[in-house]
Short mmCIF file of C-alpha atoms in Angstrom, two decimals:
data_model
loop_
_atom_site.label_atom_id
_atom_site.label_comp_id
_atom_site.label_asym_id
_atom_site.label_seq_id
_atom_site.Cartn_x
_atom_site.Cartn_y
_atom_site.Cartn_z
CA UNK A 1 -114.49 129.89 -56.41
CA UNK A 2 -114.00 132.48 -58.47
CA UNK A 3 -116.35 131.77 -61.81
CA UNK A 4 -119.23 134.77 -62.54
CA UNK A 5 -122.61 133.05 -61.97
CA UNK A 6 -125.50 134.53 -63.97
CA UNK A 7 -128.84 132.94 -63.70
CA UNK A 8 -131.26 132.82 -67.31
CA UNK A 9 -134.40 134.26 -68.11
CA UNK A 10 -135.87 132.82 -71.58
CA UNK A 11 -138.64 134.53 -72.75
CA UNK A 12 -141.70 133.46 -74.79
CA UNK A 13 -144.88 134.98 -75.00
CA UNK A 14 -144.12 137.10 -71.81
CA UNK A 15 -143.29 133.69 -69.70
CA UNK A 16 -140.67 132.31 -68.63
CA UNK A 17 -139.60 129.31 -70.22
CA UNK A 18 -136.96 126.56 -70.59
CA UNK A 19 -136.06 124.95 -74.00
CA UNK A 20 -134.67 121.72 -74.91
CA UNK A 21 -131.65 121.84 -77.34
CA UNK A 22 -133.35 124.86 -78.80
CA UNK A 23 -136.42 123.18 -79.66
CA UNK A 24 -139.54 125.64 -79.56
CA UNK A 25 -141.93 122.18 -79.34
CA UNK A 26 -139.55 121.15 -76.00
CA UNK A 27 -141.11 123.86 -74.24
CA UNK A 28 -141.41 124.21 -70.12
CA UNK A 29 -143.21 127.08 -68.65
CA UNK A 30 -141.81 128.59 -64.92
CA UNK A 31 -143.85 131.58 -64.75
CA UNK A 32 -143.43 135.21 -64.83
CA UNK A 33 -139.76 136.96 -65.84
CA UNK A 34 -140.17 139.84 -63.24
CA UNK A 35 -141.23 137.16 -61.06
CA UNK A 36 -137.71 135.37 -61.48
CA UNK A 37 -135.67 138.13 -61.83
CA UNK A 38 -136.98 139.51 -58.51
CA UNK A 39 -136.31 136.19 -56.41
CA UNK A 40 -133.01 136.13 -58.20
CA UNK A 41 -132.32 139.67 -56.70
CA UNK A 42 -133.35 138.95 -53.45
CA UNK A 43 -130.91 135.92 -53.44
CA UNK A 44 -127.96 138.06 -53.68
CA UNK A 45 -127.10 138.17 -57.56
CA UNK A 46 -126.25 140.94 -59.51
CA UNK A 47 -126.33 139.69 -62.98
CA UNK A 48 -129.05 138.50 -65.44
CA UNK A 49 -129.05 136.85 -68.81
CA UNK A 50 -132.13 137.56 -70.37
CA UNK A 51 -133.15 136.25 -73.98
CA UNK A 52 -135.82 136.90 -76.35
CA UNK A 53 -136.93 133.56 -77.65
CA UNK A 54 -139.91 135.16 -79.87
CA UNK A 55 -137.25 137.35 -80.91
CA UNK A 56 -134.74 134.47 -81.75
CA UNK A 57 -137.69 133.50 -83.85
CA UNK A 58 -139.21 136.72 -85.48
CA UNK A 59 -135.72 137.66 -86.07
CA UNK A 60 -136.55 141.27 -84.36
CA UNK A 61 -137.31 142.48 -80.40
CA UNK A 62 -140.48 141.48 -79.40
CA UNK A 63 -140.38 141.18 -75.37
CA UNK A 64 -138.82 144.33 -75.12
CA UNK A 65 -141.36 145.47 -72.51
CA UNK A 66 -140.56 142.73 -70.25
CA UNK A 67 -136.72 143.61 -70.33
CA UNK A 68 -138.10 147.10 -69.09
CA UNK A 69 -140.32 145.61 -66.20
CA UNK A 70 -136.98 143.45 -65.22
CA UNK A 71 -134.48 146.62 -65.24
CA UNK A 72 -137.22 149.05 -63.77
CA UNK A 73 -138.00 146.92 -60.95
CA UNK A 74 -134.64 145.23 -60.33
CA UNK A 75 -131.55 146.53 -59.59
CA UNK A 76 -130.17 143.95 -61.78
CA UNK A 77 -127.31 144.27 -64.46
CA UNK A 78 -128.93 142.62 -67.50
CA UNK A 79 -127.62 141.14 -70.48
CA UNK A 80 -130.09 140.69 -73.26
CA UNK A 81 -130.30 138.83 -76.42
CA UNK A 82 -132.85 137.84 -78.98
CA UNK A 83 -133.88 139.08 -82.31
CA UNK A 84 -131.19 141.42 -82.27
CA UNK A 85 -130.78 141.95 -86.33
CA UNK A 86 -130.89 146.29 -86.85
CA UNK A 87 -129.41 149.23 -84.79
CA UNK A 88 -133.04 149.78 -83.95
CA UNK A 89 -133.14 146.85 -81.77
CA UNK A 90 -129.85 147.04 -80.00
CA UNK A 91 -130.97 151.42 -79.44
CA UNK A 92 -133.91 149.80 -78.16
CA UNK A 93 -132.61 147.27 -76.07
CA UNK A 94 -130.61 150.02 -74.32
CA UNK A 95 -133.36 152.29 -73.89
CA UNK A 96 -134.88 149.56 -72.17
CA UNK A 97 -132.03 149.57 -69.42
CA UNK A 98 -129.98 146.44 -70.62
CA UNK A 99 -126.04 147.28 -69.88
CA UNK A 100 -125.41 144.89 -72.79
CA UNK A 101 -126.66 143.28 -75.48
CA UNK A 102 -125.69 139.73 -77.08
CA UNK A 103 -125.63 139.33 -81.01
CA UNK A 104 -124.85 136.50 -82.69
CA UNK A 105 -126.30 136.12 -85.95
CA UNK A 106 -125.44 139.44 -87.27
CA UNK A 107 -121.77 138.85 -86.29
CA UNK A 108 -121.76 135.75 -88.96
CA UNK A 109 -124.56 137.06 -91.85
CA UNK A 110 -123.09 140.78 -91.58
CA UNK A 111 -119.47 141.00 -90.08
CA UNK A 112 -119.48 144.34 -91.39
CA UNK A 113 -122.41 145.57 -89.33
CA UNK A 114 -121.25 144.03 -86.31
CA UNK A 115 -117.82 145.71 -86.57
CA UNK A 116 -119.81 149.16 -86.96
CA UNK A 117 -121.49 148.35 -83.84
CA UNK A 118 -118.33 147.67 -81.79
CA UNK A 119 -117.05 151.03 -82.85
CA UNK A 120 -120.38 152.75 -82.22
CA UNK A 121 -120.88 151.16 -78.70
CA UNK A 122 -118.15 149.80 -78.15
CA UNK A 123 -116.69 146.33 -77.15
CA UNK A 124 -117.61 146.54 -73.28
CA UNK A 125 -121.31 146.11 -74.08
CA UNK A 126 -121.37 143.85 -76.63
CA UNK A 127 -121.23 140.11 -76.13
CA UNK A 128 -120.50 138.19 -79.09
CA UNK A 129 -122.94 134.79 -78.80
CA UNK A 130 -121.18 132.24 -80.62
CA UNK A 131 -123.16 128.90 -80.46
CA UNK A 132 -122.02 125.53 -81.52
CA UNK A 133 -123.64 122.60 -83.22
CA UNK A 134 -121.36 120.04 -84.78
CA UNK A 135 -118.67 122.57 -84.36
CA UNK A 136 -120.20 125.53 -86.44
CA UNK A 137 -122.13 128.48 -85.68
CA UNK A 138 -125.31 128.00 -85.48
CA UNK A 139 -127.67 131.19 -85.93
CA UNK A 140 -131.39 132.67 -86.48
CA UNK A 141 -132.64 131.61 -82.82
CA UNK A 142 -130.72 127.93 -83.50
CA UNK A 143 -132.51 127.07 -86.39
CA UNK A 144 -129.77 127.25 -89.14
CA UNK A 145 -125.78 125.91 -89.31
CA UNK A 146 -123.53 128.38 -90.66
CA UNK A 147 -120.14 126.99 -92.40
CA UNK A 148 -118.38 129.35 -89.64
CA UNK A 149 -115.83 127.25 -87.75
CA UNK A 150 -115.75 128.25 -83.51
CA UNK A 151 -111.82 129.06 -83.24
CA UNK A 152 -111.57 130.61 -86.80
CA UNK A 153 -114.98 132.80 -86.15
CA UNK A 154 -113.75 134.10 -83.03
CA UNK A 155 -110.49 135.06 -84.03
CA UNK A 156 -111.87 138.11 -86.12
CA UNK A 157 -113.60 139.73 -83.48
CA UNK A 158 -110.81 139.19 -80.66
CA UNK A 159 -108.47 140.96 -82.77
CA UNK A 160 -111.47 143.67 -83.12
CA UNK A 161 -111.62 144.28 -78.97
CA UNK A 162 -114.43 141.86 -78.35
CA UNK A 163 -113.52 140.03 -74.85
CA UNK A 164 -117.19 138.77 -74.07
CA UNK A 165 -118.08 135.54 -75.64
CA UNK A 166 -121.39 133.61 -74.63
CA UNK A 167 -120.78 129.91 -76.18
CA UNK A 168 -123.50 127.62 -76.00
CA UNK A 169 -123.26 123.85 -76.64
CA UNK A 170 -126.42 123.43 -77.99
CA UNK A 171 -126.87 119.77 -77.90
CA UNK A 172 -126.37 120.02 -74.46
CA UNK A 173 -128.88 123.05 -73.89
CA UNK A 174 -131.68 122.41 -71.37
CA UNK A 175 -130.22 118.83 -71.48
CA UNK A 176 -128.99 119.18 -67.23
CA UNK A 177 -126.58 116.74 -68.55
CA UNK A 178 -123.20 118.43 -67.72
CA UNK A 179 -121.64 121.41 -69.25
CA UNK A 180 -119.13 120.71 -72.57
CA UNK A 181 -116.35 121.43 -70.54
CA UNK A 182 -113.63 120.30 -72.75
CA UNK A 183 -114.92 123.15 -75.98
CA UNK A 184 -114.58 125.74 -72.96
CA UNK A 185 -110.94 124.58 -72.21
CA UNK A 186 -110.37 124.36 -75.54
CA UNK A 187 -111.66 128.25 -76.47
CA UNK A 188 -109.81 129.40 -73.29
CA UNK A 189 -106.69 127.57 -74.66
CA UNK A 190 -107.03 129.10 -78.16
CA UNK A 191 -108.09 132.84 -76.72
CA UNK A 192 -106.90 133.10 -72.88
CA UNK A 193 -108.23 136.48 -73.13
CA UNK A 194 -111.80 136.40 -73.23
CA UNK A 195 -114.83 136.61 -70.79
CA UNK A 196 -115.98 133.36 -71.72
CA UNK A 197 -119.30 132.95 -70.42
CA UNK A 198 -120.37 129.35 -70.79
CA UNK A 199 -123.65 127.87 -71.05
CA UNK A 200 -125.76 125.08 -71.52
CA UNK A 201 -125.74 121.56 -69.59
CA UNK A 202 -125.42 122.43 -66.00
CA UNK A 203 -126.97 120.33 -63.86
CA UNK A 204 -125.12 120.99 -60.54
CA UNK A 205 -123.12 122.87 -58.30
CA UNK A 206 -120.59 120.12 -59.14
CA UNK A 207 -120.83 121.22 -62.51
CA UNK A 208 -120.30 125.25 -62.08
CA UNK A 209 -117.53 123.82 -59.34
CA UNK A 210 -115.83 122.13 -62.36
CA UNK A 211 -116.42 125.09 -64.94
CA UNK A 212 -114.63 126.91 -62.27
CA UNK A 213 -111.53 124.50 -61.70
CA UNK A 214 -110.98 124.80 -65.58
CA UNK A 215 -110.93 128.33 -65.32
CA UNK A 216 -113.93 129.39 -66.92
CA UNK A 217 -114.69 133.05 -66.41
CA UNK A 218 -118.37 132.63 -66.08
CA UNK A 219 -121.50 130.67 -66.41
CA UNK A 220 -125.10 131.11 -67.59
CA UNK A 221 -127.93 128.31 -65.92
CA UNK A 222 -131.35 128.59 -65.99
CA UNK A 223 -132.95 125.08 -65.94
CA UNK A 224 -131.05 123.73 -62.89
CA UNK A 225 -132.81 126.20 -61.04
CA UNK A 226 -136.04 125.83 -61.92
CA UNK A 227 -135.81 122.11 -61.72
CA UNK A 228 -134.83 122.32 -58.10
CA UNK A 229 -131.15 120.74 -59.56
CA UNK A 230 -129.27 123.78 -57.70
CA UNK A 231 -130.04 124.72 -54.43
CA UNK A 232 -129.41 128.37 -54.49
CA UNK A 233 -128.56 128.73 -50.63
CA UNK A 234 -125.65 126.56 -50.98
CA UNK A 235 -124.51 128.38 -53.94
CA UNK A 236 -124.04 131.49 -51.80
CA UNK A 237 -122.34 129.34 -49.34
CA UNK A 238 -120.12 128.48 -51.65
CA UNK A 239 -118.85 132.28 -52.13
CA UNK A 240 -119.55 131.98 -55.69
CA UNK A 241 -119.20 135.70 -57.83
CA UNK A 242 -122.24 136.24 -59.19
#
């Protein structure tokens, strides 16, 4: 197989956590980030996906001291998101050791900003997070539906250099009820050209192994593993790219 894998660390209150479809009251606690991140170095990965969920919410970094434990202690390449609104927060973000940073919001309330920040730090470490609900944009940690369409949305910032695109499914988010394969094929269709980095739904190596035989670039999980869905081991086996 050739698909990316990058395991999840959500972040609330300095824990690690698991949402349901975005819902703050559908919370599950796992324990410490550094905790996580460590076991997920030791099992071979390389690459973390690490979100601010207070952030998400407070609509500015909070758990920025835990993404400096995590990239201190690890020799992990981190990805982080959450709360990312101001070049404050993405300058501190990257003084905190992430390699890139994930905005999503910004790119749909300010395109204008967004486009400033590709040309300041260019494309390579930004990933534009474009989740879906009922086939728009959905923003501000989940809790609002823009009127921006997926295809339409993404066009603008292909044509701007962007090539990394996280797209979560968000009904299907924490869900471990399959992966929305057919939006992936379809957005790989559309835009062969991107990173796409899917996420949401995954229940099973089955599921990453069909991600991958759709030719899906790479995949973010989180709840699989802490359930016990995924055995990791296997995974390795399995000579997946992580």
């Amino acid at each position: 197989m050739k698909i990316e894998l990058i395991p999840a660390i959500d972040i609330i209150d300095g824990k690690c956590v698991r949402l349901t479809k975005g819902d703050y009251d559908q919370k599950t606690v796992y324990g410490k980030p550094l905790d996580m991140a460590l076991e997920f170095e030791a099992l071979g990965f390389k690459r973390l996906h690490v979100v601010d969920l207070d952030g998400a919410k407070s609509k500015h970094i909070v758990n920025c001291a835990v993404l400096r434990r995590i990239t201190t202690e690890t020799q992990l390449t981190v990805d982080f998101g959450g709360g990312i609104k101001t070049e404050e927060d993405i300058e501190k973000a990257f003084a905190a050791g992430a390699s890139m940073v994930t905005v999503g919001s910004v790119a749909v309330t300010n395109p204008d900003l967004f486009m400033s920040w590709l040309d300041k730090y260019g494309a390579e470490r930004m990933i534009l997070g474009a989740d879906v609900r009922h086939g728009k944009i959905s923003i501000n940690g989940w809790k609002e539906d823009s009127a921006e369409d997926l295809l339409p949305f993404l066009r603008k910032y292909i044509d701007a250099g962007v090539r990394n695109v996280l797209c979560t499914e968000i009904s299907k988010d924490g869900t471990l009820s399959g992966p929305a394969i057919d939006l992936y094929k379809e957005m790989m269709a559309a835009y062969p050209e991107l990173h796409l980095i899917a996420s949401g739904g995954v229940s099973s190596i089955d599921d990453i192994k069909a991600l991958d035989a759709a030719g899906i670039p790479a995949v973010v999980f989180g709840k699989a593993i802490y359930e016990g869905k995924i055995d990791l081991e296997e995974l390795r086996r399995e000579g997946v790219r992580s």
